[in-house]
C-alpha positions in Angstrom: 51.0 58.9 92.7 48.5 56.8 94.1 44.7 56.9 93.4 43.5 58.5 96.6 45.7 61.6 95.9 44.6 61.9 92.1 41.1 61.7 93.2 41.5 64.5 95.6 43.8 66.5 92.8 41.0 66.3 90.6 38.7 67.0 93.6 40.3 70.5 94.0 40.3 71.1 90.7 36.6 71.0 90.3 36.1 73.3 92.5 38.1 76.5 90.8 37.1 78.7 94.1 38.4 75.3 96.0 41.5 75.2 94.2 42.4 79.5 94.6 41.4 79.0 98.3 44.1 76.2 98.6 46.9 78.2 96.9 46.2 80.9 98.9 48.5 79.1 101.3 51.8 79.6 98.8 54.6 81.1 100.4 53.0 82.0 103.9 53.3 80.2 107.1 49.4 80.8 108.0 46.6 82.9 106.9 42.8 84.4 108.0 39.8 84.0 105.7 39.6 87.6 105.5 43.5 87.6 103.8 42.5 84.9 101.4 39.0 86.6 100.4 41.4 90.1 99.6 44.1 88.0 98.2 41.4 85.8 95.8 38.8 88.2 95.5 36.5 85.8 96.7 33.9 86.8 98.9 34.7 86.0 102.4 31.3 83.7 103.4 32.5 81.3 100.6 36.3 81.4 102.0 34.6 80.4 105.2 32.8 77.3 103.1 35.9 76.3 101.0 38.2 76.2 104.3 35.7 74.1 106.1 35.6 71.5 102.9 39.4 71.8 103.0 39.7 70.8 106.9 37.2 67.9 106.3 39.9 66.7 103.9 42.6 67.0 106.2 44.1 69.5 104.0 44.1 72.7 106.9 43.7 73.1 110.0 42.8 75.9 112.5 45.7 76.6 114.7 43.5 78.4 117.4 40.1 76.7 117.4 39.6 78.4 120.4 39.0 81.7 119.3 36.0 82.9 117.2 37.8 85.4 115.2 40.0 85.8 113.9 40.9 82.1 112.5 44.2 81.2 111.9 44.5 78.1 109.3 47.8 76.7 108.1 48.0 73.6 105.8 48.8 70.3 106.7 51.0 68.1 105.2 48.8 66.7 103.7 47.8 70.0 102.1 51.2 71.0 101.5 51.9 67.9 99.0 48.4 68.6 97.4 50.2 72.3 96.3 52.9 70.6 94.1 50.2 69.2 92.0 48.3 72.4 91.8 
């Protein structure tokens, strides 16, 4: 593992709301804020925050940025490796 993933391991892992956001993403294909606020009990104005934090990692990304709402975000590669270690 090299040192820019462990630093964004330990990254996510700061953050536990971060980290639940994140694994939200287990066993779907993609997913709206408002299904990972009911699925994390996280209230859906922080969702909004964490997945923004996440995209500016290259960890998501919004498959129809066109649209205002609803958002769909799937993870990226990127993201998808970051799971394993989660």
């Amino acid at each position: 593992m090299d040192d820019e993933t462990l630093i964004l391991i330990e990254y996510i892992r700061n953050a536990p709301t971060r980290e639940m956001v994140l694994k939200s993403f287990e066993g779907v294909d993609f997913i709206r804020p408002i299904q990972i606020s009911r699925k994390t009990g996280i209230h859906p104005n922080n969702v909004s925050k964490k997945l923004k934090d996440l995209r500016e990692h290259e960890l998501v990304y919004v498959i129809n940025p066109e649209y205002h709402v609803p958002k769909l975000y799937r993870l990226t590669e990127k993201g998808k490796n970051m799971l394993q270690f989660l």
